[in-house]
Short mmCIF file of C-alpha atoms in Angstrom, two decimals:
data_model
loop_
_atom_site.label_atom_id
_atom_site.label_comp_id
_atom_site.label_asym_id
_atom_site.label_seq_id
_atom_site.Cartn_x
_atom_site.Cartn_y
_atom_site.Cartn_z
CA LEU A 1 -41.87 3.06 9.07
CA TYR A 2 -41.38 5.63 11.86
CA PHE A 3 -40.55 3.71 15.03
CA THR A 4 -37.82 1.14 15.59
CA ASN A 5 -38.70 -2.33 14.25
CA THR A 6 -41.86 -1.13 12.47
CA TYR A 7 -42.32 -1.84 8.78
CA ARG A 8 -44.76 -2.49 5.98
CA ASN A 9 -43.73 -4.71 3.07
CA SER A 10 -46.31 -4.96 0.29
CA GLU A 11 -46.61 -6.35 -3.21
CA TYR A 12 -49.36 -5.22 -5.55
CA PHE A 13 -50.17 -6.34 -9.08
CA SER A 14 -52.97 -5.23 -11.38
CA GLY A 15 -53.81 -5.86 -15.00
CA GLY A 16 -56.65 -5.41 -17.43
CA LEU A 17 -57.83 -6.29 -20.90
CA ARG A 18 -60.45 -4.47 -22.97
CA TYR A 19 -62.01 -5.89 -26.12
CA GLU A 20 -63.90 -3.69 -28.57
CA LEU A 21 -66.87 -5.67 -29.83
CA GLY A 22 -67.77 -2.96 -32.31
CA GLN A 23 -70.76 -0.64 -32.82
CA GLY A 24 -70.24 1.13 -29.48
CA GLU A 25 -69.89 -2.13 -27.54
CA GLN A 26 -66.95 -3.20 -25.37
CA ILE A 27 -66.06 -5.54 -22.51
CA THR A 28 -63.25 -5.06 -19.99
CA PHE A 29 -61.71 -7.50 -17.52
CA ARG A 30 -59.50 -6.33 -14.64
CA ALA A 31 -57.77 -8.22 -11.83
CA SER A 32 -55.45 -7.30 -8.96
CA HIS A 33 -53.61 -8.98 -6.12
CA LEU A 34 -52.30 -7.45 -2.89
CA GLU A 35 -50.06 -9.04 -0.25
CA GLU A 36 -48.78 -7.21 2.78
CA GLU A 37 -46.82 -7.99 5.92
CA SER A 38 -46.46 -5.27 8.52
CA GLN A 39 -45.65 -4.49 12.12
CA PHE A 40 -46.87 -1.36 13.89
CA VAL A 41 -46.90 0.30 17.28
CA GLU A 42 -50.39 0.18 18.80
CA ASN A 43 -50.39 2.78 21.57
CA VAL A 44 -47.74 5.22 22.73
CA VAL A 45 -48.25 8.10 25.17
CA THR A 46 -46.45 11.42 24.98
CA SER A 47 -44.46 10.79 28.16
CA LYS A 48 -42.78 7.80 26.53
CA LEU A 49 -42.21 9.68 23.31
CA ALA A 50 -40.42 12.42 25.20
CA ASP A 51 -37.83 9.88 26.37
CA ALA A 52 -37.45 7.67 23.32
CA TRP A 53 -39.04 9.24 20.21
CA LYS A 54 -38.19 7.07 17.19
CA ASP A 55 -36.40 4.54 19.40
CA TYR A 56 -39.60 3.80 21.30
CA MET A 57 -40.50 0.11 21.53
CA PRO A 58 -43.60 -1.29 23.23
CA GLY A 59 -43.10 -3.23 26.43
CA TYR A 60 -43.02 -7.01 26.72
CA LYS A 61 -46.23 -8.97 27.17
CA THR A 62 -46.86 -12.66 27.74
CA TYR A 63 -49.26 -14.24 25.25
CA THR A 64 -51.05 -17.57 25.33
CA VAL A 65 -50.44 -19.41 22.07
CA GLY A 66 -52.09 -22.75 22.90
CA LEU A 67 -52.69 -25.51 25.45
CA ASP A 68 -50.64 -28.62 26.09
CA ALA A 69 -52.12 -32.10 26.41
CA ASP A 70 -52.87 -31.51 30.10
CA GLY A 71 -54.66 -28.20 29.55
CA HIS A 72 -51.86 -25.94 30.71
CA LYS A 73 -51.21 -22.72 28.83
CA ILE A 74 -48.34 -22.54 26.35
CA THR A 75 -47.04 -18.98 26.43
CA GLU A 76 -44.44 -16.79 24.80
CA THR A 77 -43.20 -13.35 25.76
CA ARG A 78 -42.59 -10.69 23.14
CA ARG A 79 -42.94 -6.99 22.56
CA ALA A 80 -46.53 -5.86 22.01
CA TYR A 81 -46.39 -4.89 18.35
CA LEU A 82 -49.41 -5.08 16.06
CA TYR A 83 -49.42 -7.46 13.11
CA GLY A 84 -51.09 -5.68 10.21
CA ASN A 85 -50.96 -8.32 7.47
CA ARG A 86 -53.46 -8.57 4.63
CA ASP A 87 -54.11 -10.45 1.40
CA MET A 88 -56.72 -9.61 -1.24
CA ASP A 89 -57.66 -10.65 -4.79
CA SER A 90 -60.06 -8.49 -6.81
CA TYR A 91 -61.82 -9.17 -10.12
CA ASN A 92 -64.00 -6.89 -12.21
CA VAL A 93 -65.87 -7.30 -15.49
CA SER A 94 -67.33 -4.21 -17.18
CA TYR A 95 -69.67 -4.16 -20.17
CA ARG A 96 -70.64 -1.06 -22.15
CA LYS A 97 -73.05 -0.80 -25.06
CA LYS A 98 -74.54 2.08 -27.04
CA LEU A 99 -78.19 1.10 -27.36
CA SER A 100 -79.21 3.97 -29.62
CA GLU A 101 -78.29 7.55 -30.47
CA THR A 102 -79.60 8.67 -27.08
CA TRP A 103 -79.38 5.59 -24.79
CA GLN A 104 -76.26 3.93 -23.34
CA PHE A 105 -75.96 0.97 -20.97
CA SER A 106 -73.05 0.23 -18.66
CA SER A 107 -72.48 -2.46 -16.04
CA ASP A 108 -69.83 -3.57 -13.57
CA PHE A 109 -69.68 -7.00 -11.96
CA PHE A 110 -67.10 -7.33 -9.18
CA TYR A 111 -65.75 -9.79 -6.65
CA ASN A 112 -62.99 -9.58 -4.07
CA THR A 113 -61.82 -11.94 -1.36
CA GLY A 114 -59.06 -12.07 1.22
CA TYR A 115 -58.27 -11.30 4.83
CA TYR A 116 -56.77 -8.61 7.00
CA MET A 117 -55.48 -8.39 10.53
CA ASN A 118 -54.49 -5.61 12.91
CA SER A 119 -53.82 -7.30 16.22
CA GLN A 120 -51.14 -8.35 18.67
CA TYR A 121 -52.28 -11.93 18.01
CA ASP A 122 -51.07 -13.38 14.72
CA TYR A 123 -54.02 -15.80 14.46
CA MET A 124 -56.79 -13.16 14.59
CA LYS A 125 -57.60 -12.77 10.89
CA MET A 126 -60.78 -11.22 9.54
CA ASP A 127 -61.74 -13.11 6.37
CA HIS A 128 -63.92 -11.16 3.97
CA ASP A 129 -65.42 -11.20 0.49
CA THR A 130 -67.61 -8.89 -1.55
CA LYS A 131 -69.57 -9.57 -4.71
CA GLY A 132 -72.05 -7.48 -6.61
CA ALA A 133 -73.11 -5.53 -9.65
CA ARG A 134 -73.78 -1.96 -10.75
CA LEU A 135 -76.11 -1.34 -13.69
CA LYS A 136 -76.68 2.07 -15.30
CA PHE A 137 -78.79 3.43 -18.15
CA ASP A 138 -77.82 6.85 -19.47
CA LYS A 139 -80.04 8.93 -21.78
CA THR A 140 -79.25 12.17 -23.59
CA TYR A 141 -82.25 14.33 -24.41
CA GLY A 142 -83.01 17.85 -25.56
CA GLY A 143 -79.52 18.37 -26.92
CA GLU A 144 -77.39 18.90 -23.80
CA ASN A 145 -79.57 17.32 -21.11
CA ASN A 146 -78.76 14.01 -19.50
CA PHE A 147 -80.70 11.50 -17.37
CA LEU A 148 -79.11 8.54 -15.58
CA ILE A 149 -80.81 5.72 -13.68
CA GLY A 150 -78.87 3.02 -11.86
CA VAL A 151 -79.11 -0.01 -9.62
CA ASP A 152 -76.54 -1.26 -7.07
CA ILE A 153 -76.72 -4.79 -5.68
CA TYR A 154 -73.91 -6.24 -3.61
CA SER A 155 -73.20 -8.55 -0.71
CA GLN A 156 -70.41 -8.31 1.87
CA LYS A 157 -69.39 -11.06 4.27
CA ALA A 158 -66.82 -11.12 7.03
CA ASN A 159 -65.79 -13.66 9.63
CA LEU A 160 -63.40 -13.56 12.57
CA ALA A 161 -62.87 -16.86 14.45
CA TYR A 162 -60.28 -17.72 17.08
CA ASN A 163 -59.91 -19.53 20.40
CA ASP A 164 -59.96 -18.03 23.87
CA TYR A 165 -59.22 -20.00 27.03
CA LYS A 166 -61.63 -20.79 29.85
CA LEU A 167 -60.40 -21.67 33.32
CA VAL A 168 -61.17 -25.24 34.40
CA SER A 169 -59.20 -25.49 37.66
CA SER A 170 -57.51 -22.58 39.38
CA ALA A 171 -55.66 -25.00 41.66
CA ASN A 172 -54.16 -26.96 38.76
CA LYS A 173 -54.04 -23.94 36.42
CA THR A 174 -55.76 -25.87 33.66
CA TYR A 175 -57.89 -24.45 30.88
CA LYS A 176 -60.01 -25.54 27.95
CA LEU A 177 -60.44 -23.99 24.53
CA LEU A 178 -63.28 -21.49 24.18
CA PRO A 179 -64.07 -20.94 20.47
CA LEU A 180 -65.14 -17.38 19.62
CA SER A 181 -66.58 -16.21 16.30
CA PHE A 182 -67.99 -13.03 14.79
CA ASN A 183 -69.92 -13.41 11.54
CA TYR A 184 -71.34 -10.56 9.48
CA ASN A 185 -73.39 -10.47 6.30
CA LYS A 186 -74.41 -7.14 4.76
CA GLU A 187 -76.73 -6.98 1.73
CA THR A 188 -77.14 -3.63 -0.03
CA LYS A 189 -79.72 -2.78 -2.71
CA ALA A 190 -80.09 0.72 -4.11
CA LEU A 191 -81.94 2.55 -6.87
CA TYR A 192 -80.82 6.03 -7.91
CA PHE A 193 -81.14 8.64 -10.62
CA LEU A 194 -79.34 11.81 -11.64
CA ASN A 195 -80.76 14.44 -13.99
CA ASN A 196 -78.81 17.33 -15.56
CA ILE A 197 -80.68 20.10 -17.36
CA LYS A 198 -79.14 23.00 -19.30
CA ARG A 199 -81.21 26.05 -20.12
CA GLY A 200 -79.17 28.83 -21.69
CA LYS A 201 -76.66 29.99 -19.10
CA TYR A 202 -78.21 27.88 -16.34
CA THR A 203 -77.47 24.29 -15.32
CA PHE A 204 -79.66 22.36 -12.87
CA THR A 205 -78.95 19.00 -11.23
CA GLN A 206 -81.30 16.72 -9.30
CA GLY A 207 -80.26 13.43 -7.75
CA LEU A 208 -81.92 10.83 -5.52
CA ARG A 209 -80.74 7.52 -4.08
CA ARG A 210 -82.94 5.10 -2.14
CA GLU A 211 -81.00 2.36 -0.36
CA LYS A 212 -81.93 -0.72 1.68
CA VAL A 213 -79.29 -2.41 3.85
CA ASP A 214 -79.90 -5.78 5.53
CA TRP A 215 -77.47 -6.74 8.28
CA ASN A 216 -77.17 -10.31 9.57
CA TYR A 217 -74.88 -11.01 12.49
CA ASP A 218 -74.00 -14.05 14.57
CA LYS A 219 -71.53 -13.34 17.38
CA VAL A 220 -70.06 -15.63 20.01
CA GLY A 221 -67.91 -13.58 22.36
CA ASN A 222 -66.50 -14.18 25.80
CA ASN A 223 -69.56 -14.38 28.09
CA VAL A 224 -71.74 -12.66 25.49
CA THR A 225 -73.49 -14.10 22.41
CA GLY A 226 -76.24 -13.11 20.03
CA ASP A 227 -77.54 -13.27 16.49
CA GLY A 228 -80.11 -11.31 14.58
CA THR A 229 -80.91 -9.01 11.68
CA SER A 230 -81.24 -5.29 11.11
CA GLU A 231 -83.11 -3.74 8.18
CA ARG A 232 -82.20 -0.14 7.45
CA TRP A 233 -83.59 2.25 4.81
CA ASN A 234 -81.92 5.48 3.77
CA THR A 235 -82.39 8.25 1.23
CA ALA A 236 -79.70 10.52 -0.21
CA ALA A 237 -80.48 13.53 -2.37
CA GLU A 238 -78.80 16.39 -4.20
CA LEU A 239 -79.99 19.65 -5.74
CA SER A 240 -77.76 22.19 -7.44
CA ALA A 241 -77.97 25.18 -9.74
CA ALA A 242 -75.24 27.02 -11.62
CA TYR A 243 -75.25 30.29 -13.58
CA HIS A 244 -72.62 30.77 -16.29
CA TYR A 245 -72.55 34.55 -16.39
CA ASN A 246 -69.79 34.69 -19.03
CA ASP A 247 -67.49 32.38 -20.99
CA THR A 248 -65.14 31.76 -18.05
CA GLY A 249 -67.20 32.43 -14.94
CA ARG A 250 -69.98 30.72 -13.07
CA VAL A 251 -71.57 30.77 -9.65
CA TYR A 252 -73.37 27.81 -8.13
CA ALA A 253 -75.32 26.62 -5.11
CA ARG A 254 -75.68 23.04 -3.95
CA TRP A 255 -77.53 21.05 -1.26
CA GLU A 256 -76.81 17.44 -0.38
CA ARG A 257 -78.47 15.04 2.06
CA GLY A 258 -76.26 12.11 3.02
CA TYR A 259 -76.03 9.37 5.60
CA THR A 260 -73.63 7.02 7.38
CA SER A 261 -74.74 3.51 8.33
CA PRO A 262 -73.40 1.58 11.34
CA ASP A 263 -70.42 -0.71 10.80
CA GLY A 264 -70.03 -4.25 12.13
CA LEU A 265 -69.27 -3.12 15.68
CA GLN A 266 -71.86 -0.37 15.78
CA ILE A 267 -74.68 -2.58 14.51
CA THR A 268 -75.02 -4.41 17.86
CA ASP A 269 -75.37 -3.36 21.50
CA GLU A 270 -74.55 -5.37 24.59
CA VAL A 271 -77.50 -5.78 26.98
CA ARG A 272 -78.55 -8.11 29.80
CA ILE A 273 -81.65 -10.23 29.27
CA ASP A 274 -82.72 -12.29 32.32
CA GLY A 275 -79.25 -11.74 33.74
CA ILE A 276 -77.50 -13.06 30.59
CA LYS A 277 -75.35 -10.74 28.50
CA LYS A 278 -76.49 -10.70 24.85
CA TYR A 279 -75.74 -8.98 21.55
CA VAL A 280 -78.83 -7.29 20.12
CA GLY A 281 -79.38 -5.02 17.15
CA THR A 282 -78.65 -1.42 18.04
CA SER A 283 -81.50 1.02 18.42
CA ALA A 284 -79.32 3.83 17.06
CA GLU A 285 -80.45 5.51 13.86
CA ASP A 286 -78.24 5.91 10.81
CA GLU A 287 -76.37 9.18 10.96
CA LYS A 288 -77.73 11.85 8.57
CA PHE A 289 -76.27 15.15 7.46
CA ASP A 290 -77.18 18.16 5.33
CA LEU A 291 -74.46 19.94 3.35
CA TYR A 292 -74.91 23.43 1.91
CA GLU A 293 -72.40 24.87 -0.53
CA ILE A 294 -72.01 27.98 -2.69
CA GLY A 295 -69.11 28.73 -4.97
CA LEU A 296 -67.57 30.72 -7.77
CA ARG A 297 -65.21 29.79 -10.62
CA ASP A 298 -63.76 32.44 -12.96
CA LYS A 299 -60.76 33.92 -14.72
CA ILE A 300 -60.12 37.26 -13.00
CA GLY A 301 -57.15 39.29 -14.17
CA ILE A 302 -54.10 37.04 -14.36
CA SER A 303 -55.63 34.40 -12.07
CA THR A 304 -58.01 31.53 -12.38
CA VAL A 305 -60.07 31.78 -9.18
CA SER A 306 -62.01 29.13 -7.28
CA LEU A 307 -64.00 29.97 -4.14
CA THR A 308 -66.19 27.63 -2.08
CA LEU A 309 -68.15 28.30 1.12
CA PHE A 310 -69.83 25.38 2.87
CA MET A 311 -71.70 24.36 6.01
CA SER A 312 -72.95 20.98 7.21
CA ASN A 313 -75.21 19.88 10.06
CA THR A 314 -75.61 16.50 11.73
CA ASP A 315 -78.31 16.17 14.39
CA ASN A 316 -77.89 12.48 15.27
CA GLN A 317 -74.17 11.71 15.29
CA MET A 318 -73.41 8.11 16.29
CA ASN A 319 -71.13 7.38 19.23
CA ARG A 320 -69.83 4.01 20.40
CA ILE A 321 -69.41 4.19 24.17
CA TYR A 322 -69.04 2.09 27.32
CA LEU A 323 -72.02 2.19 29.69
CA TYR A 324 -72.67 0.73 33.13
CA ASP A 325 -75.83 -1.35 33.29
CA THR A 326 -78.12 -1.59 36.32
CA ASN A 327 -75.87 -4.25 37.86
CA GLY A 328 -72.76 -2.11 37.50
CA TYR A 329 -71.27 -4.09 34.58
CA LEU A 330 -69.67 -2.35 31.63
CA THR A 331 -71.42 -2.78 28.28
CA MET A 332 -70.91 -1.24 24.85
CA GLN A 333 -73.67 0.54 22.98
CA THR A 334 -74.16 2.71 19.91
CA LEU A 335 -76.18 5.87 20.60
CA ASN A 336 -77.09 9.04 18.70
CA LEU A 337 -75.83 11.48 21.30
CA LEU A 338 -74.44 14.52 19.51
CA LYS A 339 -75.25 17.21 17.03
CA THR A 340 -72.33 18.62 15.07
CA LYS A 341 -72.00 21.71 12.89
CA ARG A 342 -69.20 22.35 10.46
CA LYS A 343 -68.39 25.42 8.42
CA GLY A 344 -65.54 26.24 6.14
CA ALA A 345 -64.13 27.99 3.10
CA GLU A 346 -61.69 27.10 0.35
CA VAL A 347 -60.09 29.54 -2.08
CA SER A 348 -57.42 28.99 -4.71
CA PHE A 349 -55.66 31.07 -7.37
CA LYS A 350 -53.67 29.92 -10.39
CA GLN A 351 -51.41 31.96 -12.66
CA LYS A 352 -49.21 31.21 -15.65
CA PHE A 353 -46.22 33.34 -16.65
CA GLY A 354 -44.60 31.73 -19.65
CA LYS A 355 -42.80 28.66 -18.33
CA LEU A 356 -43.74 29.37 -14.70
CA ASP A 357 -46.97 28.07 -13.11
CA LEU A 358 -48.08 29.32 -9.70
CA GLU A 359 -50.86 28.21 -7.39
CA GLU A 360 -52.00 29.55 -4.01
CA ALA A 361 -54.70 27.97 -1.86
CA TYR A 362 -56.21 28.43 1.60
CA ALA A 363 -58.73 26.32 3.49
CA TYR A 364 -60.59 27.08 6.72
CA LEU A 365 -62.55 24.43 8.60
CA HIS A 366 -64.16 24.65 12.00
CA GLY A 367 -66.71 22.52 13.78
CA TYR A 368 -68.55 22.27 17.05
CA SER A 369 -70.35 19.40 18.79
CA ASP A 370 -72.95 19.49 21.51
CA TYR A 371 -75.50 17.08 22.95
CA ASN A 372 -78.70 16.69 20.98
CA GLU A 373 -81.97 16.39 22.93
CA PHE A 374 -81.63 12.62 23.34
CA GLY A 375 -78.01 12.90 24.45
CA ALA A 376 -78.74 15.63 27.00
CA ASN A 377 -81.62 13.68 28.53
CA PHE A 378 -79.65 10.43 28.49
CA PHE A 379 -76.75 11.81 30.48
CA LYS A 380 -79.04 13.51 32.96
CA GLU A 381 -80.35 10.04 33.80
CA ASN A 382 -76.95 8.33 33.57
CA ASP A 383 -74.58 10.84 35.12
CA LYS A 384 -71.98 8.20 36.06
CA ASN A 385 -71.57 7.51 32.34
CA LEU A 386 -71.01 11.20 31.57
CA ILE A 387 -68.49 12.03 28.86
CA ASP A 388 -68.31 15.75 28.17
CA TRP A 389 -68.15 16.22 24.40
CA THR A 390 -69.81 19.61 24.51
CA ARG A 391 -66.55 21.56 24.19
CA SER A 392 -65.20 19.44 21.35
CA GLY A 393 -65.01 20.29 17.67
CA LEU A 394 -63.79 18.44 14.62
CA LYS A 395 -61.21 16.03 15.92
CA LYS A 396 -57.82 15.81 14.21
CA VAL A 397 -58.62 18.52 11.66
CA PRO A 398 -56.49 21.68 11.32
CA LYS A 399 -58.51 24.86 11.40
CA HIS A 400 -56.23 26.54 8.84
CA LYS A 401 -54.33 25.13 5.88
CA ALA A 402 -52.39 27.09 3.25
CA THR A 403 -50.55 25.86 0.16
CA LEU A 404 -48.12 27.51 -2.25
CA LYS A 405 -47.08 25.66 -5.41
CA THR A 406 -44.67 26.58 -8.15
CA ASN A 407 -43.67 24.62 -11.24
CA TYR A 408 -41.14 25.65 -13.87
CA THR A 409 -40.84 24.03 -17.31
CA PHE A 410 -37.17 24.41 -18.25
CA ASN A 411 -37.61 22.87 -21.70
CA ASP A 412 -39.66 20.27 -23.55
CA LYS A 413 -38.09 17.49 -21.48
CA PHE A 414 -37.54 18.75 -17.94
CA SER A 415 -39.78 20.45 -15.35
CA ALA A 416 -39.60 20.81 -11.56
CA GLY A 417 -41.81 22.16 -8.82
CA ILE A 418 -41.84 23.02 -5.11
CA THR A 419 -44.87 22.83 -2.79
CA TYR A 420 -45.07 24.57 0.59
CA THR A 421 -47.96 23.49 2.85
CA PHE A 422 -48.81 25.03 6.22
CA PHE A 423 -51.04 23.12 8.65
CA GLY A 424 -52.57 25.12 11.48
CA GLN A 425 -52.67 23.82 15.03
CA TYR A 426 -54.99 20.85 15.57
CA ASN A 427 -57.06 22.82 18.04
CA ASN A 428 -60.33 20.95 17.64
CA PHE A 429 -59.87 18.47 20.46
CA LEU A 430 -61.56 18.62 23.83
CA ALA A 431 -60.83 21.82 25.72
CA ASP A 432 -58.09 20.17 27.79
CA ALA A 433 -56.32 18.81 24.70
CA ASP A 434 -53.15 20.86 25.06
CA ALA A 435 -52.53 19.42 28.52
CA ALA A 436 -53.41 15.89 27.47
CA ASP A 437 -51.22 15.70 24.38
CA GLY A 438 -48.22 17.53 25.83
CA GLY A 439 -48.51 20.23 23.21
CA ILE A 440 -47.13 18.09 20.39
CA MET A 441 -50.09 18.60 18.02
CA GLU A 442 -48.78 21.99 16.93
CA SER A 443 -48.75 24.01 13.73
CA HIS A 444 -46.19 22.90 11.17
CA ALA A 445 -45.12 23.39 7.57
CA LEU A 446 -43.86 20.91 4.97
CA VAL A 447 -41.87 21.49 1.78
CA ASP A 448 -41.94 18.97 -1.10
CA LEU A 449 -40.00 18.82 -4.36
CA ASN A 450 -41.10 17.06 -7.57
CA MET A 451 -39.43 16.65 -10.97
CA LYS A 452 -40.26 15.17 -14.39
CA TYR A 453 -37.90 14.30 -17.22
CA LYS A 454 -39.08 13.03 -20.60
CA ILE A 455 -36.38 10.64 -21.82
CA LYS A 456 -38.23 9.97 -25.07
CA LYS A 457 -41.65 10.80 -26.41
CA ASN A 458 -43.20 7.79 -24.67
CA ILE A 459 -40.86 7.38 -21.68
CA GLU A 460 -41.02 9.67 -18.64
CA LEU A 461 -38.87 9.59 -15.51
CA TYR A 462 -40.32 11.25 -12.42
CA GLY A 463 -39.27 11.63 -8.80
CA GLY A 464 -39.04 13.91 -5.84
CA ILE A 465 -38.51 14.47 -2.15
CA THR A 466 -41.30 14.90 0.39
CA ASN A 467 -40.72 16.72 3.69
CA ILE A 468 -37.37 18.07 2.45
CA PHE A 469 -36.39 19.55 5.81
CA ASN A 470 -37.38 16.37 7.70
CA LYS A 471 -39.86 18.17 9.93
CA ALA A 472 -41.07 16.10 12.91
CA TYR A 473 -44.84 16.35 13.32
CA TYR A 474 -47.91 14.27 14.19
CA GLU A 475 -50.88 13.64 11.94
CA TYR A 476 -53.28 12.16 14.47
CA ALA A 477 -53.94 11.64 18.16
CA GLY A 478 -56.57 9.27 19.54
CA ASP A 479 -59.41 10.25 21.86
CA SER A 480 -57.40 9.39 24.97
CA PHE A 481 -54.13 10.65 23.45
CA ALA A 482 -52.77 7.14 23.91
CA THR A 483 -52.51 6.61 20.15
CA LEU A 484 -50.23 8.91 18.18
CA ILE A 485 -49.47 8.67 14.48
CA PRO A 486 -46.35 10.60 13.48
CA GLY A 487 -45.96 12.17 10.07
CA ALA A 488 -43.64 10.72 7.46
CA ASP A 489 -39.94 11.53 7.51
CA ARG A 490 -38.10 12.91 4.53
CA THR A 491 -38.89 10.48 1.71
CA TYR A 492 -37.30 10.03 -1.72
CA TYR A 493 -39.27 8.48 -4.57
CA MET A 494 -38.70 7.70 -8.25
CA GLY A 495 -40.77 6.16 -10.99
CA LEU A 496 -40.73 5.40 -14.70
CA LYS A 497 -43.74 5.69 -16.98
CA TYR A 498 -43.78 4.02 -20.38
CA ASN A 499 -46.61 4.45 -22.88
CA PHE A 500 -46.87 2.11 -25.84
#
């Protein structure tokens, strides 16, 4: 990919078959397979990049790969690259049936299984599988109105198991195997509905989703174990209204309540019970947010115009942090420490002049985080754990982004376009970000070229070049600025599409 000796080799296959049963009834089967072998750089700091850039290679580390018959470590020394391999098979069966003139039923039954890894150790594979179903009933009423009710039921399992090594004799340097395992089972059940009502020039939407998530975990770590369950209920909702004031224009307003549940790491905390370190279910709440949005769509003069203004608030943002317990030992916990506000705007214009299509767009996004009441009180009582997030904003998000697109249709067979995209400085880090990242997260612009050529009516050749001028830039920097992800170099691509 970007750095020396890094790569990603993947093979992907997908196929499907649909059978029309007649009378508005059909069944579809789809399957896919993914294999991937990859090698990445884990962490690289700016000081090393300044010396090596693309030629950077991680340093050598010595890894234990097993024990001999006497209990001595078998080691090998290699560069500390990450293995990012994965393998996954997916299957899906869909069934659709028109029950009457106003009722329709649809369902999806799915299953996937495989593994992935992202570690310096080639034996640390996370096995996973998911199975479930989605069922929906859709009713048309009153002419243009629509009511949908649905059910989601699915189960996700994951397991990571490998051996660590426990010291038996420091004098003889002998060890024994210490099996570690991390098992997760997540069951999700949800009921939801969505109602759309049209009254003259007005459209109203109401949506509600009620979800129950049951976590089961059984973890055996190094000097810490624990198993248990966590039952979590959440509600999502949406309300919107739109006014179509003429044939081409409308204004709308929308409110959404959403949530984010803990993942497999966040679902447990490390605590000491009677002096023994244990995994217990986290006391953190699921993260909730409110999103407010107003917008306009219309044809004004020679332009099609789209304008959106939005704001979101989160009062209980989850954070996964290290904490010192009463005995001075580091533990990891999930806590709702922050409140975050975001605001932004997006505007775009489109014009057509004969064979020439133009598009201009601009997006503004800014955010700010501060301690909520719990977070402020917590750090007053735990000042040695203090992490000052109060001057941070939306991490890794450019405040300004502008895009210019042009596409010209030369004839019925050939068209080409150029896209110019400007990304503003990633200035939403902590206040000392510029010093920490060496100033490399700067504003930059990219230019892309795309082309299409219709060889025959049903055969199309397409291709292009991304980052034509081979601009060096970075897409992401980690919290400690020890992890940098560079943007893609100039890339050429080509494809062939055949319809039959």
